[in-house]
Amino acid sequence: MARPPPLGELPPGYTPPARSAAPQILAGSLQAPLWLRAYFQGLLFSLGCGIQRHCGKVLFLGLLAFGALALGLRVAIIETDLEQLWVEAGSRVSQELQYTKEKLGEEAAYTSQMLIQTPRQEGENVLTPEALGLHLQAAVTASKVQVSLYGKSWDLNKICYKSGVPLIENGMIERMIEKLFPCVILTPLDCFWEGAKLQGGSAYLPGRPDIQWTNLDPEQLLEELGPFASLEGFRELLDKAQVGQAYVGRPCLHPDDLHCPSSAPNHHSRQAPNVAQELSGGCHGFSHKFMHWQEELLLGGMARDPQGQLLRAEALQSTFLLMSPRQLYEHFRGDYQTHDIGWSEEQAGTVLQAWQRRFVQLAQEALPGNASQQIHAFSSTTLDDILHAFSEVSAARVVGGYLLMLAYACVTMLRWDCAQSQGAVGLAGVLLVALAVASGLGLCALLGIAFNAATTQVLPFLALGIGVDDIFLLAHAFTEAPPGTPLQERTGECLQRTGTSVALTSINNMVAFFMAALVPIPALRAFSLQAAVVVGCNFAAVMLVFPAVLSLDLHRRHCQRLDVLCCFSSPCSARVIQILPQELGDRTVPVGIAHLTATVQAFAHCEARSQHVVTILPPQAHLVPPPSDPLASELFSPGGSTRDLLGQEEGTRQKAACKSLPCARWNLAHFARSQFAPLLLQSHTKAMVLVLSGALLGLSLYGSTLVQDGLALTDVVPRGTKEHAFLSAQLRYFSLYEVALVTQGGFDYAHSQRALFDLHQRFSSLKAVLPPPATQAPRTWLHYYRNWLQGIQAAFDQDWASGRITHHSYRNGSEDGALAYKLLIQTGDAQEPLDFSQLTTRKLVDKDGLIPPELFYVGLTVWVSSDPLGLAASQANFYPPPPEWLHDKYDTTGENLRIPAAQPLEFAQFPFLLHGLQKTADFVETIEGARAACAEAGQAGVRAYPSGSPFLFWEQYLGLRRCFLLAVCILLVCTFLVCALLLLNPWAASLIVLVLAVMTVELFGIMGFLGIKLSAIPVVILVASVGIGVEFTVHVALVLLRGADSTHTPRPPPWARAAACAAVHPGPPTRGGTDVQGEPGGPEPTSCTRRRAQVGGSPHPSPELCQSDYLHDRGPPPTPTAWCLRPPGL
């Protein structure tokens, strides 16, 4: 392999531009940029020559290495978890999410399954008995879903989320309550008796029909069971929860229903209820106090009269809550129903997923096709299924896309002339790029970079386009090699001419994708890193392996074998006839017959004074410059006979006739050279281009101000699907988000109650927070806890005043009074836990509304055990959970007076509802307000953070534009450094960066005009477009740099060119297939020598050797032995 030249000398195959005069060349005083560029091209030339000499070995080893890396795809991991895809690792949100999972586990408290009903006719009112009847039909169908797995049947009552099931000492009553306790279903049907039809629980008592919520009157049932069991505590619990008659005391939506209870308000009148009036203010579950469903959760598109009364609505929504997989596993662990199936959390998750899929399917099919309403169903599993479907590699699409590219490459590179055809090269190039893409992805899998939908759906095609672009560039340059390039240096010449361009574009693409990895979204960061690695593998394949393919194809053409079908010889090579020299006579050999060879005698001598070589041919020869045939001298070596010229001479005449037609001469290159370039160089054209470019830049700057942030889920889900219809309806009618304000450990809750109340008040004042109705109790556990303590304190005061409770006894008091008695005597001291003197000297809640710190954790234990419905309504999710403690009013041992204190809290939350969040700016404003509230609470010693999907998925927009600007700036700086290093021209690098910056601004402005919102996905595309834009700018810059010397500096005189030629490149002259070679053992060119010249084309008398003319007209030659023939006197 040829070595790169040392400093101060020209590399092999490099010829300086024409502005370097002969004296400078002779002295070797080249500028550093020129030398460095030449040095780099010399390295590429040496690399190409080495690959050509060992093309078989290089190809084998390259395919072996890429194939081994491609095997890494076997360990690839496809990530479909939204949190893992969207939340930046190590970020504030990631740390908060990790803290939540450490305290509560991997799963949320429950999962939601939703039904949305909308009219088929736009704007139609759904607050009618008929519309609600259709909603009932769909909801009942969905609630009756059953799936059979592991030999068991699973229905809604087994897997639904049940809020606050009380603990009852009576075993029989406890089992009956467990079966009857209703599922949490938020539905507008709860305003009517028909809401009970969605509850599937039932119980049996002797002498009564099956007890269901459709016929259950809790008050009447307790009266019937009173003589058989002590249910005083349970009765007080129901009274506090304001259960009343539950569903049987509500109006019937269809009073003609035979099962409509007699206790219904409209049972006797048989009049349909006023739906709008009943739904005004929302509905209640079986508990009026703790289960209130606000209007915004049930109705969408509401319209009211001037007095605020509800008139109409355009959408209805019902939400079914299911247990999480962990909850379902814990609920049935050790149960007799699952003891024989090896019950596990994975099986619980499988049951839930199967039920959810069946739920969505049956709900969407519940209404007939001609119904006036339509049902949209959705579940968390549906979204997971969408992500899984998008993340799966579609073999048909990938194979189809690559086959199309194979066909395109083969067809566009095929030629009728087998010597020019490169169809096999195109096929091999596309297959090589496919292997490089697979190896790059395999390397990413080995590095542990998880795959996602962008990787599997976009990256294979993006990488194919980038890789094939370089393949076409190298293949075209290989066929356009300068005349006179020796066969063994053809690949080196190709890399020398195009390797710099390929290296620049590939390096910039890799830098672009690495810079795109600055976007703080794991899915897009993984995509950017994978794209950078794949582009790197493409670069290695194009620069190392593909030249070996070109070298093998060169051997195929040298052997005159057919393209693609390389086992067969070309038919034209088999026709050989003998042509005598006298048959041509004095005629000039027709132009176009490049492979005609004749043996003539030539004399060459070197003049000592001028230091240049003169070759003299006989005057009978008439040299005509042959056409540019890259394989003229290599493919048709001289022998005892010449090839058949008859067919080609006839073809030459036909081609000459065709060339006279303008349509036959026209192509893109001819248009660019003859029409577009001259037009572009005119002054008025330049001025017009500058004005239009400035106007476009100005419009783009204005358009950039119109770009809004955001990425709705509807933009990701395919249009026309049922999932897209649901998400569109939800975004339009029910833009509600459940969030929570989480308080952490690390501070004393008991002494920070005032700060906690202030934090709640500050958070509640945010514009997006939905305020609770005036009739509803506060929604935080601290309020529920305090109000409960105040309630039992009032009961104690009443019992104390009436004498039912004394210093020594509480058994005659009420249940609440007895609880207060036990709490009031607690001291919080482990040595002396009880102090009866405190019964009348302290209060459970002081006058400032605060709980005594020494009583805080003891009272928390009692509240959690005694008020399950209030605890469930608060959604506190305490960690560590307070210990269970059962109140026994009739305990005589005194042990029930000792109440274990709860451990200091490390996790608790305040739930909130956000509404009115339509634009990304609304989300950002809410996030900033919530973060400010938490920061203010932190100054008071309270550690808190907001939690919920808005904070999880919209947090990125707080710094997205900053990340985008940072990535683009770093990328432009890196582009400048790379281009300046490889081009050795800071001005050209600056122009490239300027063009790329303008292009980025224009793309950003076009987004504003087209209404494309800015999110992490467009940011990655914009950053990648900067790297891809280098593909065009660098090619043009390289061509301009090569041509700048010959256009700005006049050519030296002939004597100087000849002197430079002879001094710098001593050796046998060549020109496009004419090779003047010395005989074996001949003397050096410094003495006159008789030589034998093999000349392609007609001879011309007395040619003068001129290297500088070759430089000027043909560009840099491939080897230092390249010469040109120039007639004297020119």
mmCIF file with all atom_site columns, N, CA and C in Angstrom, residues 579-630:
data_model
loop_
_atom_site.group_PDB
_atom_site.id
_atom_site.type_symbol
_atom_site.label_atom_id
_atom_site.label_alt_id
_atom_site.label_comp_id
_atom_site.label_asym_id
_atom_site.label_entity_id
_atom_site.label_seq_id
_atom_site.pdbx_PDB_ins_code
_atom_site.Cartn_x
_atom_site.Cartn_y
_atom_site.Cartn_z
_atom_site.occupancy
_atom_site.B_iso_or_equiv
_atom_site.pdbx_formal_charge
_atom_site.auth_seq_id
_atom_site.auth_comp_id
_atom_site.auth_asym_id
_atom_site.auth_atom_id
_atom_site.pdbx_PDB_model_num
ATOM 1   N N  . ILE A 1 579 ? -7.579  -6.146 -38.614 1.00 0.00 ? 579 ILE A N  1
ATOM 2   C CA . ILE A 1 579 ? -7.602  -4.892 -39.368 1.00 0.00 ? 579 ILE A CA 1
ATOM 3   C C  . ILE A 1 579 ? -6.173  -4.499 -39.677 1.00 0.00 ? 579 ILE A C  1
ATOM 4   N N  . LEU A 1 580 ? -5.857  -4.392 -40.987 1.00 0.00 ? 580 LEU A N  1
ATOM 5   C CA . LEU A 1 580 ? -4.507  -4.029 -41.380 1.00 0.00 ? 580 LEU A CA 1
ATOM 6   C C  . LEU A 1 580 ? -4.318  -2.526 -41.287 1.00 0.00 ? 580 LEU A C  1
ATOM 7   N N  . PRO A 1 581 ? -3.104  -2.086 -40.996 1.00 0.00 ? 581 PRO A N  1
ATOM 8   C CA . PRO A 1 581 ? -2.876  -0.642 -40.862 1.00 0.00 ? 581 PRO A CA 1
ATOM 9   C C  . PRO A 1 581 ? -3.156  0.130  -42.139 1.00 0.00 ? 581 PRO A C  1
ATOM 10  N N  . GLN A 1 582 ? -2.847  -0.499 -43.343 1.00 0.00 ? 582 GLN A N  1
ATOM 11  C CA . GLN A 1 582 ? -3.036  0.253  -44.572 1.00 0.00 ? 582 GLN A CA 1
ATOM 12  C C  . GLN A 1 582 ? -4.503  0.463  -44.909 1.00 0.00 ? 582 GLN A C  1
ATOM 13  N N  . GLU A 1 583 ? -5.419  -0.304 -44.259 1.00 0.00 ? 583 GLU A N  1
ATOM 14  C CA . GLU A 1 583 ? -6.830  -0.113 -44.557 1.00 0.00 ? 583 GLU A CA 1
ATOM 15  C C  . GLU A 1 583 ? -7.316  1.261  -44.096 1.00 0.00 ? 583 GLU A C  1
ATOM 16  N N  . LEU A 1 584 ? -6.653  1.814  -43.133 1.00 0.00 ? 584 LEU A N  1
ATOM 17  C CA . LEU A 1 584 ? -7.047  3.125  -42.665 1.00 0.00 ? 584 LEU A CA 1
ATOM 18  C C  . LEU A 1 584 ? -6.421  4.231  -43.492 1.00 0.00 ? 584 LEU A C  1
ATOM 19  N N  . GLY A 1 585 ? -5.260  3.900  -44.018 1.00 0.00 ? 585 GLY A N  1
ATOM 20  C CA . GLY A 1 585 ? -4.603  4.899  -44.833 1.00 0.00 ? 585 GLY A CA 1
ATOM 21  C C  . GLY A 1 585 ? -4.283  6.143  -44.039 1.00 0.00 ? 585 GLY A C  1
ATOM 22  N N  . ASP A 1 586 ? -4.533  7.280  -44.646 1.00 0.00 ? 586 ASP A N  1
ATOM 23  C CA . ASP A 1 586 ? -4.286  8.543  -43.977 1.00 0.00 ? 586 ASP A CA 1
ATOM 24  C C  . ASP A 1 586 ? -5.526  9.086  -43.295 1.00 0.00 ? 586 ASP A C  1
ATOM 25  N N  . ARG A 1 587 ? -6.547  8.259  -43.300 1.00 0.00 ? 587 ARG A N  1
ATOM 26  C CA . ARG A 1 587 ? -7.780  8.744  -42.688 1.00 0.00 ? 587 ARG A CA 1
ATOM 27  C C  . ARG A 1 587 ? -7.617  8.906  -41.182 1.00 0.00 ? 587 ARG A C  1
ATOM 28  N N  . THR A 1 588 ? -8.353  9.815  -40.679 1.00 0.00 ? 588 THR A N  1
ATOM 29  C CA . THR A 1 588 ? -8.385  10.012 -39.229 1.00 0.00 ? 588 THR A CA 1
ATOM 30  C C  . THR A 1 588 ? -9.326  8.991  -38.605 1.00 0.00 ? 588 THR A C  1
ATOM 31  N N  . VAL A 1 589 ? -8.852  8.398  -37.555 1.00 0.00 ? 589 VAL A N  1
ATOM 32  C CA . VAL A 1 589 ? -9.692  7.407  -36.873 1.00 0.00 ? 589 VAL A CA 1
ATOM 33  C C  . VAL A 1 589 ? -10.909 8.116  -36.307 1.00 0.00 ? 589 VAL A C  1
ATOM 34  N N  . PRO A 1 590 ? -12.083 7.601  -36.570 1.00 0.00 ? 590 PRO A N  1
ATOM 35  C CA . PRO A 1 590 ? -13.308 8.276  -36.082 1.00 0.00 ? 590 PRO A CA 1
ATOM 36  C C  . PRO A 1 590 ? -13.289 8.440  -34.568 1.00 0.00 ? 590 PRO A C  1
ATOM 37  N N  . VAL A 1 591 ? -13.797 9.557  -34.151 1.00 0.00 ? 591 VAL A N  1
ATOM 38  C CA . VAL A 1 591 ? -13.944 9.816  -32.720 1.00 0.00 ? 591 VAL A CA 1
ATOM 39  C C  . VAL A 1 591 ? -14.954 8.831  -32.140 1.00 0.00 ? 591 VAL A C  1
ATOM 40  N N  . GLY A 1 592 ? -14.618 8.302  -31.030 1.00 0.00 ? 592 GLY A N  1
ATOM 41  C CA . GLY A 1 592 ? -15.523 7.360  -30.385 1.00 0.00 ? 592 GLY A CA 1
ATOM 42  C C  . GLY A 1 592 ? -14.988 5.962  -30.387 1.00 0.00 ? 592 GLY A C  1
ATOM 43  N N  . ILE A 1 593 ? -14.017 5.646  -31.287 1.00 0.00 ? 593 ILE A N  1
ATOM 44  C CA . ILE A 1 593 ? -13.417 4.300  -31.267 1.00 0.00 ? 593 ILE A CA 1
ATOM 45  C C  . ILE A 1 593 ? -12.211 4.384  -30.351 1.00 0.00 ? 593 ILE A C  1
ATOM 46  N N  . ALA A 1 594 ? -12.462 4.224  -29.090 1.00 0.00 ? 594 ALA A N  1
ATOM 47  C CA . ALA A 1 594 ? -11.424 4.471  -28.095 1.00 0.00 ? 594 ALA A CA 1
ATOM 48  C C  . ALA A 1 594 ? -10.485 3.290  -27.938 1.00 0.00 ? 594 ALA A C  1
ATOM 49  N N  . HIS A 1 595 ? -10.920 2.101  -28.385 1.00 0.00 ? 595 HIS A N  1
ATOM 50  C CA . HIS A 1 595 ? -10.094 0.938  -28.086 1.00 0.00 ? 595 HIS A CA 1
ATOM 51  C C  . HIS A 1 595 ? -9.249  0.503  -29.274 1.00 0.00 ? 595 HIS A C  1
ATOM 52  N N  . LEU A 1 596 ? -9.186  1.327  -30.340 1.00 0.00 ? 596 LEU A N  1
ATOM 53  C CA . LEU A 1 596 ? -8.310  1.009  -31.459 1.00 0.00 ? 596 LEU A CA 1
ATOM 54  C C  . LEU A 1 596 ? -6.874  1.285  -31.055 1.00 0.00 ? 596 LEU A C  1
ATOM 55  N N  . THR A 1 597 ? -5.986  0.330  -31.241 1.00 0.00 ? 597 THR A N  1
ATOM 56  C CA . THR A 1 597 ? -4.567  0.501  -30.900 1.00 0.00 ? 597 THR A CA 1
ATOM 57  C C  . THR A 1 597 ? -3.732  0.236  -32.138 1.00 0.00 ? 597 THR A C  1
ATOM 58  N N  . ALA A 1 598 ? -2.669  0.987  -32.260 1.00 0.00 ? 598 ALA A N  1
ATOM 59  C CA . ALA A 1 598 ? -1.714  0.795  -33.361 1.00 0.00 ? 598 ALA A CA 1
ATOM 60  C C  . ALA A 1 598 ? -0.323  0.990  -32.810 1.00 0.00 ? 598 ALA A C  1
ATOM 61  N N  . THR A 1 599 ? 0.595   0.263  -33.329 1.00 0.00 ? 599 THR A N  1
ATOM 62  C CA . THR A 1 599 ? 1.982   0.339  -32.872 1.00 0.00 ? 599 THR A CA 1
ATOM 63  C C  . THR A 1 599 ? 2.759   1.244  -33.801 1.00 0.00 ? 599 THR A C  1
ATOM 64  N N  . VAL A 1 600 ? 3.348   2.289  -33.248 1.00 0.00 ? 600 VAL A N  1
ATOM 65  C CA . VAL A 1 600 ? 4.138   3.245  -34.035 1.00 0.00 ? 600 VAL A CA 1
ATOM 66  C C  . VAL A 1 600 ? 5.466   3.448  -33.329 1.00 0.00 ? 600 VAL A C  1
ATOM 67  N N  . GLN A 1 601 ? 6.402   4.027  -34.064 1.00 0.00 ? 601 GLN A N  1
ATOM 68  C CA . GLN A 1 601 ? 7.702   4.332  -33.494 1.00 0.00 ? 601 GLN A CA 1
ATOM 69  C C  . GLN A 1 601 ? 7.711   5.774  -33.029 1.00 0.00 ? 601 GLN A C  1
ATOM 70  N N  . ALA A 1 602 ? 8.219   6.005  -31.848 1.00 0.00 ? 602 ALA A N  1
ATOM 71  C CA . ALA A 1 602 ? 8.289   7.347  -31.294 1.00 0.00 ? 602 ALA A CA 1
ATOM 72  C C  . ALA A 1 602 ? 9.674   7.564  -30.717 1.00 0.00 ? 602 ALA A C  1
ATOM 73  N N  . PHE A 1 603 ? 10.108  8.818  -30.787 1.00 0.00 ? 603 PHE A N  1
ATOM 74  C CA . PHE A 1 603 ? 11.420  9.171  -30.250 1.00 0.00 ? 603 PHE A CA 1
ATOM 75  C C  . PHE A 1 603 ? 11.219  10.241 -29.194 1.00 0.00 ? 603 PHE A C  1
ATOM 76  N N  . ALA A 1 604 ? 11.838  10.023 -28.049 1.00 0.00 ? 604 ALA A N  1
ATOM 77  C CA . ALA A 1 604 ? 11.716  10.980 -26.953 1.00 0.00 ? 604 ALA A CA 1
ATOM 78  C C  . ALA A 1 604 ? 13.109  11.353 -26.475 1.00 0.00 ? 604 ALA A C  1
ATOM 79  N N  . HIS A 1 605 ? 13.330  12.632 -26.255 1.00 0.00 ? 605 HIS A N  1
ATOM 80  C CA . HIS A 1 605 ? 14.597  13.079 -25.680 1.00 0.00 ? 605 HIS A CA 1
ATOM 81  C C  . HIS A 1 605 ? 14.337  14.211 -24.707 1.00 0.00 ? 605 HIS A C  1
ATOM 82  N N  . CYS A 1 606 ? 15.234  14.417 -23.801 1.00 0.00 ? 606 CYS A N  1
ATOM 83  C CA . CYS A 1 606 ? 15.084  15.424 -22.762 1.00 0.00 ? 606 CYS A CA 1
ATOM 84  C C  . CYS A 1 606 ? 16.126  16.502 -22.973 1.00 0.00 ? 606 CYS A C  1
ATOM 85  N N  . GLU A 1 607 ? 15.673  17.713 -23.042 1.00 0.00 ? 607 GLU A N  1
ATOM 86  C CA . GLU A 1 607 ? 16.584  18.847 -23.208 1.00 0.00 ? 607 GLU A CA 1
ATOM 87  C C  . GLU A 1 607 ? 17.111  19.261 -21.842 1.00 0.00 ? 607 GLU A C  1
ATOM 88  N N  . ALA A 1 608 ? 18.405  19.353 -21.776 1.00 0.00 ? 608 ALA A N  1
ATOM 89  C CA . ALA A 1 608 ? 19.022  19.642 -20.482 1.00 0.00 ? 608 ALA A CA 1
ATOM 90  C C  . ALA A 1 608 ? 18.719  21.053 -20.009 1.00 0.00 ? 608 ALA A C  1
ATOM 91  N N  . ARG A 1 609 ? 18.613  21.995 -20.977 1.00 0.00 ? 609 ARG A N  1
ATOM 92  C CA . ARG A 1 609 ? 18.390  23.378 -20.553 1.00 0.00 ? 609 ARG A CA 1
ATOM 93  C C  . ARG A 1 609 ? 16.984  23.618 -20.037 1.00 0.00 ? 609 ARG A C  1
ATOM 94  N N  . SER A 1 610 ? 16.002  23.149 -20.766 1.00 0.00 ? 610 SER A N  1
ATOM 95  C CA . SER A 1 610 ? 14.611  23.406 -20.361 1.00 0.00 ? 610 SER A CA 1
ATOM 96  C C  . SER A 1 610 ? 14.049  22.361 -19.426 1.00 0.00 ? 610 SER A C  1
ATOM 97  N N  . GLN A 1 611 ? 14.788  21.251 -19.257 1.00 0.00 ? 611 GLN A N  1
ATOM 98  C CA . GLN A 1 611 ? 14.354  20.217 -18.318 1.00 0.00 ? 611 GLN A CA 1
ATOM 99  C C  . GLN A 1 611 ? 12.963  19.704 -18.645 1.00 0.00 ? 611 GLN A C  1
ATOM 100 N N  . HIS A 1 612 ? 12.651  19.529 -19.955 1.00 0.00 ? 612 HIS A N  1
ATOM 101 C CA . HIS A 1 612 ? 11.390  18.905 -20.278 1.00 0.00 ? 612 HIS A CA 1
ATOM 102 C C  . HIS A 1 612 ? 11.602  17.901 -21.399 1.00 0.00 ? 612 HIS A C  1
ATOM 103 N N  . VAL A 1 613 ? 10.684  16.993 -21.512 1.00 0.00 ? 613 VAL A N  1
ATOM 104 C CA . VAL A 1 613 ? 10.813  15.862 -22.429 1.00 0.00 ? 613 VAL A CA 1
ATOM 105 C C  . VAL A 1 613 ? 9.996   16.138 -23.670 1.00 0.00 ? 613 VAL A C  1
ATOM 106 N N  . VAL A 1 614 ? 10.555  15.808 -24.836 1.00 0.00 ? 614 VAL A N  1
ATOM 107 C CA . VAL A 1 614 ? 9.863   15.987 -26.113 1.00 0.00 ? 614 VAL A CA 1
ATOM 108 C C  . VAL A 1 614 ? 9.776   14.626 -26.785 1.00 0.00 ? 614 VAL A C  1
ATOM 109 N N  . THR A 1 615 ? 8.577   14.254 -27.164 1.00 0.00 ? 615 THR A N  1
ATOM 110 C CA . THR A 1 615 ? 8.342   12.990 -27.870 1.00 0.00 ? 615 THR A CA 1
ATOM 111 C C  . THR A 1 615 ? 7.991   13.304 -29.305 1.00 0.00 ? 615 THR A C  1
ATOM 112 N N  . ILE A 1 616 ? 8.688   12.670 -30.257 1.00 0.00 ? 616 ILE A N  1
ATOM 113 C CA . ILE A 1 616 ? 8.498   12.924 -31.682 1.00 0.00 ? 616 ILE A CA 1
ATOM 114 C C  . ILE A 1 616 ? 7.908   11.672 -32.314 1.00 0.00 ? 616 ILE A C  1
ATOM 115 N N  . LEU A 1 617 ? 6.778   11.832 -32.984 1.00 0.00 ? 617 LEU A N  1
ATOM 116 C CA . LEU A 1 617 ? 6.136   10.733 -33.705 1.00 0.00 ? 617 LEU A CA 1
ATOM 117 C C  . LEU A 1 617 ? 6.266   10.975 -35.204 1.00 0.00 ? 617 LEU A C  1
ATOM 118 N N  . PRO A 1 618 ? 6.159   9.912  -36.018 1.00 0.00 ? 618 PRO A N  1
ATOM 119 C CA . PRO A 1 618 ? 6.231   10.103 -37.483 1.00 0.00 ? 618 PRO A CA 1
ATOM 120 C C  . PRO A 1 618 ? 5.118   11.031 -37.950 1.00 0.00 ? 618 PRO A C  1
ATOM 121 N N  . PRO A 1 619 ? 5.359   11.791 -38.983 1.00 0.00 ? 619 PRO A N  1
ATOM 122 C CA . PRO A 1 619 ? 4.340   12.763 -39.444 1.00 0.00 ? 619 PRO A CA 1
ATOM 123 C C  . PRO A 1 619 ? 3.130   12.118 -40.054 1.00 0.00 ? 619 PRO A C  1
ATOM 124 N N  . GLN A 1 620 ? 3.168   10.804 -40.399 1.00 0.00 ? 620 GLN A N  1
ATOM 125 C CA . GLN A 1 620 ? 1.987   10.184 -40.986 1.00 0.00 ? 620 GLN A CA 1
ATOM 126 C C  . GLN A 1 620 ? 0.865   10.042 -39.962 1.00 0.00 ? 620 GLN A C  1
ATOM 127 N N  . ALA A 1 621 ? 1.228   10.021 -38.715 1.00 0.00 ? 621 ALA A N  1
ATOM 128 C CA . ALA A 1 621 ? 0.195   9.789  -37.697 1.00 0.00 ? 621 ALA A CA 1
ATOM 129 C C  . ALA A 1 621 ? -0.550  11.084 -37.421 1.00 0.00 ? 621 ALA A C  1
ATOM 130 N N  . HIS A 1 622 ? -1.821  10.974 -37.269 1.00 0.00 ? 622 HIS A N  1
ATOM 131 C CA . HIS A 1 622 ? -2.664  12.115 -36.930 1.00 0.00 ? 622 HIS A CA 1
ATOM 132 C C  . HIS A 1 622 ? -3.409  11.778 -35.641 1.00 0.00 ? 622 HIS A C  1
ATOM 133 N N  . LEU A 1 623 ? -2.966  12.400 -34.547 1.00 0.00 ? 623 LEU A N  1
ATOM 134 C CA . LEU A 1 623 ? -3.595  12.104 -33.261 1.00 0.00 ? 623 LEU A CA 1
ATOM 135 C C  . LEU A 1 623 ? -4.850  12.940 -33.105 1.00 0.00 ? 623 LEU A C  1
ATOM 136 N N  . VAL A 1 624 ? -5.907  12.266 -32.796 1.00 0.00 ? 624 VAL A N  1
ATOM 137 C CA . VAL A 1 624 ? -7.162  12.938 -32.469 1.00 0.00 ? 624 VAL A CA 1
ATOM 138 C C  . VAL A 1 624 ? -7.484  12.611 -31.021 1.00 0.00 ? 624 VAL A C  1
ATOM 139 N N  . PRO A 1 625 ? -7.766  13.617 -30.211 1.00 0.00 ? 625 PRO A N  1
ATOM 140 C CA . PRO A 1 625 ? -8.068  13.300 -28.795 1.00 0.00 ? 625 PRO A CA 1
ATOM 141 C C  . PRO A 1 625 ? -9.216  12.317 -28.694 1.00 0.00 ? 625 PRO A C  1
ATOM 142 N N  . PRO A 1 626 ? -8.989  11.221 -28.080 1.00 0.00 ? 626 PRO A N  1
ATOM 143 C CA . PRO A 1 626 ? -10.067 10.214 -27.959 1.00 0.00 ? 626 PRO A CA 1
ATOM 144 C C  . PRO A 1 626 ? -11.108 10.682 -26.970 1.00 0.00 ? 626 PRO A C  1
ATOM 145 N N  . PRO A 1 627 ? -12.270 10.080 -27.057 1.00 0.00 ? 627 PRO A N  1
ATOM 146 C CA . PRO A 1 627 ? -13.311 10.415 -26.072 1.00 0.00 ? 627 PRO A CA 1
ATOM 147 C C  . PRO A 1 627 ? -12.918 9.928  -24.691 1.00 0.00 ? 627 PRO A C  1
ATOM 148 N N  . SER A 1 628 ? -13.583 10.511 -23.699 1.00 0.00 ? 628 SER A N  1
ATOM 149 C CA . SER A 1 628 ? -13.311 10.125 -22.304 1.00 0.00 ? 628 SER A CA 1
ATOM 150 C C  . SER A 1 628 ? -13.876 8.750  -22.056 1.00 0.00 ? 628 SER A C  1
ATOM 151 N N  . ASP A 1 629 ? -13.000 7.767  -22.134 1.00 0.00 ? 629 ASP A N  1
ATOM 152 C CA . ASP A 1 629 ? -13.412 6.387  -21.863 1.00 0.00 ? 629 ASP A CA 1
ATOM 153 C C  . ASP A 1 629 ? -12.597 5.893  -20.689 1.00 0.00 ? 629 ASP A C  1
ATOM 154 N N  . PRO A 1 630 ? -13.207 5.758  -19.551 1.00 0.00 ? 630 PRO A N  1
ATOM 155 C CA . PRO A 1 630 ? -12.425 5.413  -18.352 1.00 0.00 ? 630 PRO A CA 1
ATOM 156 C C  . PRO A 1 630 ? -11.726 4.084  -18.439 1.00 0.00 ? 630 PRO A C  1
#
